[in-house]
Amino acid sequence: MKLKINKSHHIIYLAIFIIAIFSCSDKNNDCLVNNTEIISEIEHIKKLLLETSPYIDIKNSGVLDSLDILSSKALSDKNGKIKKEEYSDNLRKILSNLGDRHFHLNYIGNCKENSKYYLPFGLAPWKNNQAVAVVKAGKGKFSLFMKDFPYLSRIDNYSLIDFIHKYDPENKKAPEYSSLAHGVDKLNELYKIKKGLRIGDKLKLTFLSKDLKKDSVIFIKVVASKNKWRDIDNYINDNKEEPIIKLDDNNILYFKIPKMYSYSENPKYFQLLKEKLKLLKNSDALIIDVRNNSGGSRDLIDFFSSYFLKPDEYKVVNIAKNKGSLNAEIIKDLEAKYLYPYSRFKNAKSKEAIDNFLKTFHPDVQIDNKLYSEYFYMVLNNKNARQTDNFYFEKPVYILANEMTFSSASIFVSVFKGIGNIKIAGSPTDGSSGMPMTYNLNQSQIQFTISQMISFQKNGNLFDGIGTDPDIQLPRTISQILCNSDDQIQQLIKIAKKSD
C-alpha cells in the first residue's frame, strides 16, 4: 500500500526541516564567542588583575603578555569566532601561571562534552612523580593493578607529571607533591583532564617495576566505569555535628578534622568538641588529623588557641595585605579570617606582640605598597585560659597533614607549627591563603575565581605555591595506599609513645 502525502503534508515537513536547521544554527552560535567579545573580555580580565590580584605583581610569569597574544590572535582570526569551551581552555592555561592556588576557571554554559570515560584502574600519588595503579578489592580495600610493575610513570609520550601539567594547568604552580596529587586525583576521572576520547580508545602507558629498573609498556582502553582510588582516611565518616575523637590504648587522643567547621554553621559541633576534649586532661599526647582537608573557616584555629597557647601568651601567626581599595564587605571578609589592622588591637600585649614580630619579619616577595592596604594581623592568645573548662595542654601535640591539606586547613598547620610542644607530621601542605573572589564573563559564559589578598606565614614565606613543610616526614606506604593499614597514624603513635 502506498502512503499518500498531500500538499499540506509537504508544507508541514518543510517547515519542520527549516526549524530544525535554524535550531541547530542557533545552538552552534550559542557555543561560539566572537572576536570582538573576546578582545573586550580580555581587557576586562587584565583590568581586574591589575587592580585586585597580588599574583600579577609577584608571579606574573608573562600572564599579561600571553593575554595580549590571545587578543591579537582573535583580532587576526578570519573565522571571527571560537568555541566557548576552547576559549575557556586557553584562558585557563594562561591564568594558571599566576600561581594563585584559589584560581579556578570553568565554562558554565551548555555546550560541554558530556561523555565520561575512565582508566580501568584507580591511581594514588607516589614519590618521584609516579602513581600507583590499583583496582578495588572489596570492603574499601585495593590491590595492585600490576603486581610486578606497580608504578605508572608515562602516558603516551609524556612523563606522568608532564602529562598532568599539560592537561591540568590549574595545579601546575602548586607545591611539588600537591601538583602531582591533584593531577593524579583528576586522572581517576580521565574525562576531566583529557578531553576528546571515546570509550574503547587506547592510551600508551608505561609502568615501572618495584625496583625501578625495568618498565612495561602496554596499551590500555578507556572504559565506561569509574575505578577511583580513595585515601584511607576518607573512609572515616564526616558527621558535621559529631567530632571524630577517640582515645587509644596508649592513652593518645586522636582527633580527625575532615573540614574546617565554623562556629555559626556548626554550633553543636563545637559544644561537643569542648566536652570531648576534657579527655585531654589525662591524655599523654594529641594527634590532630587534617589530611585531605580542603578548608573552610578559621574558627577551629581560634578554638584551639585556648588549648595550645600558654595563659597570657600572644602570637602573631599570619599577616596579610589586601590589593586595591578597602570597603565594608572586604573588611568583613578579613575579620572573618581573624585579620585586623594594627589600630583595631586595644590590648597592649597584642600590640607588643606585633611590634616584636615586625622586628624580625622579612617577606620573601616585594610589592609596591601603594597598591595595597596596610598589614592585617592574625594574633592568637589563650583568651579562655582562666575559664574552668579550658586549659593549656602542655604535652606533645602532632598535627598530621598531607599534600591535599588546603586553604584554612593549611593555615591551621602553619599557624601552630613551632608553638609549644606542637610538631607537624606527614608531607608538605598545599598552602593557600588568598581571599578568593568570583567573576563572570557573560558573553563567553565563563566563571573564574582569583584572590585579592597576599598572605604570609610567620617565617615570611607565602602560603600559595609553597605550603608548610612537616617537622616529621611520614609519606604514605604501599600498604596504606591499598587501605590495609593507616601507617602514618601508626608511625605517629610510636613517635608519641617515645616522647612520653
XYZ file of C-alpha atoms in Angstrom:
500
model
C 0.000 0.000 0.000
C 1.354 3.385 -0.970
C 1.397 6.204 1.539
C -0.437 9.255 0.228
C 1.100 12.635 1.037
C -0.862 15.706 0.110
C 0.442 19.265 -0.356
C -0.330 20.228 3.233
C 1.928 17.432 4.470
C 4.748 18.694 2.249
C 4.390 22.161 3.744
C 4.458 20.796 7.304
C 7.571 18.654 6.684
C 9.332 21.574 5.017
C 8.522 23.832 7.965
C 9.864 21.240 10.431
C 13.040 20.871 8.340
C 13.621 24.644 8.270
C 13.013 24.979 12.016
C 15.476 22.144 12.679
C 18.161 23.827 10.592
C 17.746 27.163 12.355
C 17.614 25.465 15.769
C 20.929 23.747 15.091
C 22.337 27.013 13.800
C 21.209 28.854 16.943
C 22.700 26.164 19.151
C 26.009 26.309 17.271
C 26.054 30.090 17.623
C 25.344 29.770 21.342
C 28.506 27.691 21.641
C 30.657 30.338 19.962
C 32.076 33.648 21.114
C 33.100 36.228 18.541
C 36.432 38.001 18.387
C 35.087 41.397 19.442
C 33.678 39.833 22.606
C 36.975 38.012 23.278
C 39.009 41.204 22.980
C 36.596 43.056 25.274
C 36.667 40.277 27.888
C 40.455 40.046 27.855
C 40.721 43.774 28.514
C 38.282 43.310 31.417
C 40.374 40.451 32.821
C 43.578 42.496 32.570
C 41.917 45.377 34.414
C 40.753 43.048 37.211
C 44.211 41.503 37.560
C 45.984 44.845 37.716
C 43.501 46.235 40.233
C 42.939 43.235 42.524
C 45.407 40.358 42.017
C 48.637 40.313 44.062
C 49.849 37.406 41.951
C 50.076 39.512 38.805
C 52.660 41.556 40.733
C 54.715 38.747 42.257
C 54.287 35.761 39.911
C 53.277 37.343 36.627
C 55.098 34.699 34.521
C 54.161 36.573 31.331
C 50.415 36.401 32.015
C 49.688 39.883 30.656
C 51.804 39.244 27.554
C 50.013 35.933 26.955
C 46.630 37.647 27.269
C 47.751 40.241 24.708
C 48.823 37.453 22.331
C 45.444 35.755 22.729
C 43.742 39.067 21.989
C 45.936 39.627 18.896
C 45.100 36.169 17.567
C 41.406 36.912 17.941
C 41.883 40.203 16.082
C 43.625 38.499 13.141
C 41.425 35.370 13.046
C 39.490 35.300 9.774
C 36.847 32.949 11.141
C 35.719 35.614 13.562
C 34.517 33.135 16.198
C 35.824 30.397 18.502
C 34.170 27.688 20.579
C 33.500 28.935 24.093
C 34.982 25.814 25.673
C 38.165 26.152 23.586
C 38.418 29.812 24.581
C 37.991 28.873 28.266
C 40.784 26.289 27.944
C 43.088 28.956 26.501
C 42.302 31.362 29.347
C 42.787 28.631 31.952
C 46.270 27.810 30.646
C 47.289 31.474 30.772
C 45.819 32.455 34.150
C 47.115 29.277 35.821
C 50.581 30.815 35.583
C 49.611 33.358 38.253
C 50.363 30.781 40.938
C 47.163 31.741 42.768
C 46.113 28.489 44.472
C 42.500 29.616 44.708
C 42.380 30.333 40.980
C 39.735 28.335 39.166
C 38.150 28.827 35.772
C 35.189 26.969 34.353
C 32.957 27.196 31.303
C 29.421 27.140 32.742
C 27.410 27.071 29.507
C 25.502 24.155 27.961
C 27.954 23.213 25.213
C 30.118 20.851 27.244
C 31.044 17.411 26.009
C 29.001 15.025 28.140
C 30.824 11.741 27.537
C 32.531 10.240 30.576
C 35.355 7.727 30.442
C 37.904 6.329 32.840
C 41.063 4.294 33.144
C 40.402 0.636 34.051
C 42.161 1.183 37.385
C 42.492 3.794 40.112
C 45.591 5.870 40.810
C 47.249 7.004 44.031
C 50.071 9.591 44.159
C 53.522 8.183 44.835
C 57.036 9.573 45.032
C 59.360 10.501 42.149
C 56.389 11.891 40.180
C 54.825 8.457 39.783
C 51.456 6.965 40.693
C 50.436 3.551 42.000
C 47.826 1.785 39.851
C 45.234 -0.118 41.914
C 41.927 -1.950 41.497
C 39.133 -2.397 44.027
C 39.445 -5.497 46.195
C 36.211 -5.141 48.178
C 35.401 -3.770 51.642
C 37.137 -0.474 50.972
C 40.467 -2.079 50.046
C 42.561 -2.177 46.894
C 45.108 -4.439 45.214
C 47.850 -3.627 42.717
C 46.761 -3.444 39.078
C 50.120 -4.907 38.011
C 51.865 -6.683 40.868
C 55.349 -6.661 39.328
C 55.021 -3.228 37.687
C 53.034 -1.113 40.176
C 54.159 2.404 39.244
C 52.678 4.397 36.363
C 55.416 6.686 35.025
C 54.368 7.734 31.496
C 51.191 8.348 29.487
C 51.642 8.346 25.705
C 54.862 10.271 25.062
C 54.803 12.300 28.285
C 56.173 11.645 31.732
C 53.296 11.419 34.187
C 53.965 14.859 35.680
C 54.349 16.474 32.223
C 51.054 14.926 31.140
C 49.403 16.321 34.279
C 50.863 19.798 33.764
C 49.771 19.802 30.121
C 46.162 18.841 30.837
C 45.719 20.154 34.407
C 47.302 23.622 34.251
C 45.411 24.940 37.312
C 47.671 22.892 39.610
C 50.924 23.407 37.713
C 52.111 26.063 40.188
C 51.109 24.083 43.284
C 53.834 22.745 45.590
C 55.516 19.706 44.040
C 53.685 16.989 45.988
C 50.343 18.770 45.668
C 50.691 19.252 41.920
C 51.140 15.503 41.491
C 48.365 14.583 43.930
C 45.761 16.878 42.360
C 46.655 15.701 38.863
C 46.518 12.037 39.845
C 43.162 12.635 41.527
C 41.805 14.031 38.246
C 43.238 11.097 36.295
C 40.891 8.905 38.316
C 38.184 10.615 36.249
C 40.090 10.798 32.992
C 37.455 12.794 31.077
C 38.043 15.734 33.461
C 41.684 16.072 32.489
C 41.984 14.667 28.938
C 39.198 15.657 26.582
C 38.266 14.215 23.207
C 38.468 10.484 23.934
C 35.792 7.819 23.495
C 35.090 4.528 25.213
C 37.495 1.975 23.725
C 40.170 4.490 22.678
C 43.664 3.390 23.640
C 46.399 5.100 25.632
C 50.021 4.035 25.716
C 51.078 3.589 29.351
C 54.490 2.851 30.835
C 54.762 1.098 34.205
C 57.898 0.675 36.320
C 58.928 -2.378 38.323
C 59.197 -2.294 42.112
C 62.970 -1.796 41.915
C 62.500 0.900 39.214
C 64.946 -0.927 36.929
C 62.512 -2.318 34.358
C 59.499 -0.959 32.565
C 56.460 -2.435 30.867
C 54.663 -0.660 28.041
C 51.029 -1.594 27.458
C 48.090 -0.137 25.545
C 45.016 0.387 27.689
C 41.459 1.021 26.515
C 39.484 3.700 28.338
C 36.314 2.312 29.901
C 32.846 3.462 30.974
C 33.077 2.558 34.683
C 34.816 4.588 37.403
C 37.677 2.984 39.342
C 38.606 5.833 41.685
C 41.145 5.365 44.475
C 40.287 6.821 47.874
C 42.781 7.596 50.624
C 42.334 5.515 53.758
C 41.379 8.457 55.989
C 38.462 9.290 53.664
C 36.601 6.271 54.972
C 36.160 7.985 58.327
C 32.599 9.291 58.476
C 32.162 13.031 58.143
C 29.491 13.967 60.661
C 29.308 17.755 60.910
C 27.686 17.594 64.345
C 29.811 14.845 65.872
C 33.575 15.389 66.342
C 35.623 12.324 65.413
C 37.623 11.767 68.612
C 38.945 8.547 70.108
C 41.360 7.603 72.878
C 43.571 4.627 72.042
C 45.170 2.022 74.290
C 48.340 4.135 74.505
C 46.404 6.999 76.111
C 46.836 9.090 72.955
C 43.846 11.145 71.850
C 43.115 11.164 68.112
C 41.012 13.924 66.516
C 40.091 13.877 62.823
C 39.064 17.170 61.137
C 37.565 16.389 57.690
C 36.582 20.053 57.128
C 37.271 23.381 58.799
C 33.931 23.946 60.512
C 32.581 27.336 61.596
C 31.049 28.446 64.899
C 27.937 29.884 63.272
C 27.160 26.974 60.950
C 28.038 24.146 63.347
C 27.500 25.341 66.945
C 26.637 21.846 68.172
C 29.946 20.539 66.809
C 31.969 22.971 68.924
C 29.885 22.306 72.036
C 30.505 18.568 71.730
C 34.168 19.120 70.847
C 34.735 21.125 74.024
C 33.087 18.374 76.054
C 35.101 15.601 74.417
C 38.394 17.463 74.805
C 38.110 17.040 78.565
C 39.765 13.711 77.797
C 42.924 15.726 77.083
C 43.480 16.397 80.784
C 44.515 12.804 81.372
C 45.962 12.072 77.913
C 49.638 11.708 77.129
C 49.517 13.199 73.628
C 47.143 14.545 70.991
C 47.084 13.763 67.253
C 45.069 16.116 65.031
C 44.483 14.737 61.542
C 43.899 17.298 58.771
C 44.879 15.102 55.839
C 42.765 15.734 52.725
C 41.039 18.655 54.475
C 40.160 21.210 51.775
C 39.495 24.088 54.192
C 36.583 26.261 55.240
C 36.552 28.580 58.272
C 39.405 29.634 60.582
C 37.225 29.143 63.673
C 38.977 25.894 64.662
C 42.261 27.824 64.778
C 40.699 30.268 67.221
C 39.173 27.386 69.186
C 42.450 25.503 69.695
C 44.364 28.620 70.725
C 42.710 28.120 74.122
C 44.497 24.772 74.446
C 47.790 25.330 72.612
C 48.907 28.746 73.903
C 50.017 29.429 77.443
C 47.922 31.808 79.576
C 48.546 35.432 78.553
C 50.663 34.330 75.574
C 50.193 36.342 72.359
C 51.417 35.144 68.969
C 51.319 36.778 65.531
C 50.682 33.824 63.245
C 49.661 35.324 59.887
C 49.847 38.749 58.261
C 48.235 39.873 55.015
C 47.549 42.835 52.755
C 44.551 43.425 50.515
C 45.208 44.680 46.994
C 43.048 47.582 45.932
C 40.702 49.791 47.889
C 39.055 48.557 51.065
C 35.321 48.636 51.615
C 32.994 47.365 54.326
C 32.499 43.987 52.637
C 36.230 43.339 52.229
C 36.949 44.380 55.818
C 34.211 41.989 56.958
C 35.838 39.177 54.962
C 39.232 39.937 56.522
C 37.748 39.984 60.013
C 36.114 36.607 59.319
C 39.678 35.368 58.893
C 40.679 36.961 62.252
C 42.760 39.546 60.400
C 42.715 43.107 61.788
C 44.724 46.318 61.247
C 47.084 47.484 63.998
C 44.662 50.189 65.126
C 41.975 47.631 65.986
C 44.099 45.980 68.682
C 43.365 47.664 72.023
C 45.216 45.157 74.180
C 48.777 46.320 74.910
C 50.116 42.767 74.784
C 48.703 42.270 71.291
C 50.425 45.432 70.070
C 53.660 44.406 71.769
C 53.481 41.023 70.038
C 53.009 42.744 66.656
C 55.861 45.198 67.297
C 58.244 42.401 68.242
C 57.135 40.274 65.301
C 57.803 43.030 62.764
C 61.381 43.438 64.017
C 62.331 40.064 62.539
C 59.705 39.582 59.829
C 61.046 39.603 56.266
C 58.541 38.816 53.478
C 60.010 36.665 50.731
C 58.478 38.829 47.973
C 58.483 42.575 47.463
C 55.387 44.531 46.400
C 54.502 48.137 45.693
C 52.826 49.155 48.950
C 50.971 51.973 47.174
C 48.719 49.353 45.583
C 47.951 47.573 48.851
C 46.294 48.122 52.192
C 48.218 48.275 55.427
C 49.056 44.958 57.074
C 46.261 42.984 58.711
C 47.372 40.699 61.569
C 46.110 37.417 62.973
C 47.102 37.398 66.649
C 46.297 34.350 68.762
C 46.059 34.312 72.522
C 44.688 31.976 75.159
C 41.758 34.239 75.988
C 39.815 31.432 77.695
C 42.643 30.114 79.841
C 41.059 31.214 83.097
C 37.729 29.557 82.339
C 37.211 26.378 84.316
C 36.538 24.237 81.225
C 39.596 25.470 79.272
C 43.213 24.618 79.903
C 46.657 24.766 78.351
C 47.692 21.318 77.062
C 51.447 21.157 77.626
C 52.001 17.597 76.422
C 53.001 16.622 72.839
C 50.668 17.597 70.004
C 51.083 16.242 66.470
C 49.251 17.730 63.504
C 49.133 15.220 60.647
C 48.850 16.821 57.191
C 49.395 15.898 53.567
C 49.626 17.404 50.101
C 45.834 17.778 49.890
C 45.634 19.860 53.091
C 44.431 23.114 51.596
C 43.309 26.695 52.335
C 42.330 27.270 56.008
C 43.403 23.705 56.846
C 46.902 24.519 55.581
C 46.751 27.761 57.590
C 45.898 25.676 60.682
C 49.130 23.736 60.105
C 51.278 26.824 59.510
C 49.804 28.790 62.424
C 50.532 26.148 65.063
C 53.877 24.956 63.728
C 56.590 25.702 66.282
C 54.191 26.757 69.053
C 54.601 24.996 72.388
C 55.051 21.251 72.006
C 53.390 21.076 68.598
C 55.015 19.160 65.732
C 53.791 18.872 62.152
C 53.904 15.379 60.617
C 53.152 13.864 57.219
C 54.022 15.648 53.981
C 54.097 19.320 52.840
C 50.714 21.041 52.643
C 49.119 22.669 49.611
C 49.273 26.140 51.126
C 46.716 28.731 50.153
C 45.501 31.949 51.736
C 44.189 34.418 49.212
C 40.587 35.597 49.889
C 39.124 34.481 46.544
C 36.547 36.480 44.589
C 34.470 35.049 41.728
C 33.674 36.871 38.468
C 31.506 36.070 35.436
C 32.238 36.705 31.762
C 28.721 36.839 30.361
C 29.472 36.642 26.647
C 31.640 33.533 26.853
C 29.759 32.044 29.854
C 32.995 31.666 31.790
C 33.246 31.904 35.556
C 36.620 32.385 37.204
C 37.993 32.929 40.682
C 41.089 34.898 41.666
C 42.438 36.061 45.016
C 42.915 39.664 46.109
C 44.885 39.150 49.319
C 48.591 38.457 49.687
C 49.171 36.362 52.782
C 52.391 35.449 54.599
C 53.351 32.709 57.006
C 55.241 33.509 60.205
C 58.586 32.818 58.529
C 57.923 35.295 55.704
C 57.021 32.667 53.108
C 53.888 32.964 51.061
C 51.291 30.259 51.522
C 50.485 29.843 47.820
C 52.812 27.578 45.883
C 54.952 26.882 48.960
C 52.863 25.350 51.722
C 54.288 24.243 55.063
C 56.901 21.519 55.489
C 56.428 18.921 58.221
C 58.811 18.539 61.147
C 58.398 14.764 60.811
C 58.299 13.306 57.299
C 55.732 10.495 57.085
C 54.979 9.576 53.455
C 52.293 7.046 52.524
C 53.293 3.404 52.306
C 52.022 0.934 49.720
C 50.086 -0.833 52.491
C 48.332 2.438 53.289
C 47.545 3.083 49.623
C 45.931 -0.370 49.487
C 43.945 0.626 52.619
C 45.296 -2.298 54.610
C 46.511 -0.065 57.455
C 46.907 3.621 58.237
C 50.679 3.508 58.601
C 51.064 7.273 59.035
C 48.905 7.157 62.160
C 50.644 4.030 63.460
C 54.101 5.563 62.984
C 52.968 8.760 64.680
C 51.632 6.817 67.670
C 55.038 5.137 68.032
C 56.743 8.546 67.952
C 54.286 9.922 70.520
C 54.928 6.947 72.844
C 58.680 7.555 72.731
C 58.188 11.208 73.674
C 56.386 10.313 76.918
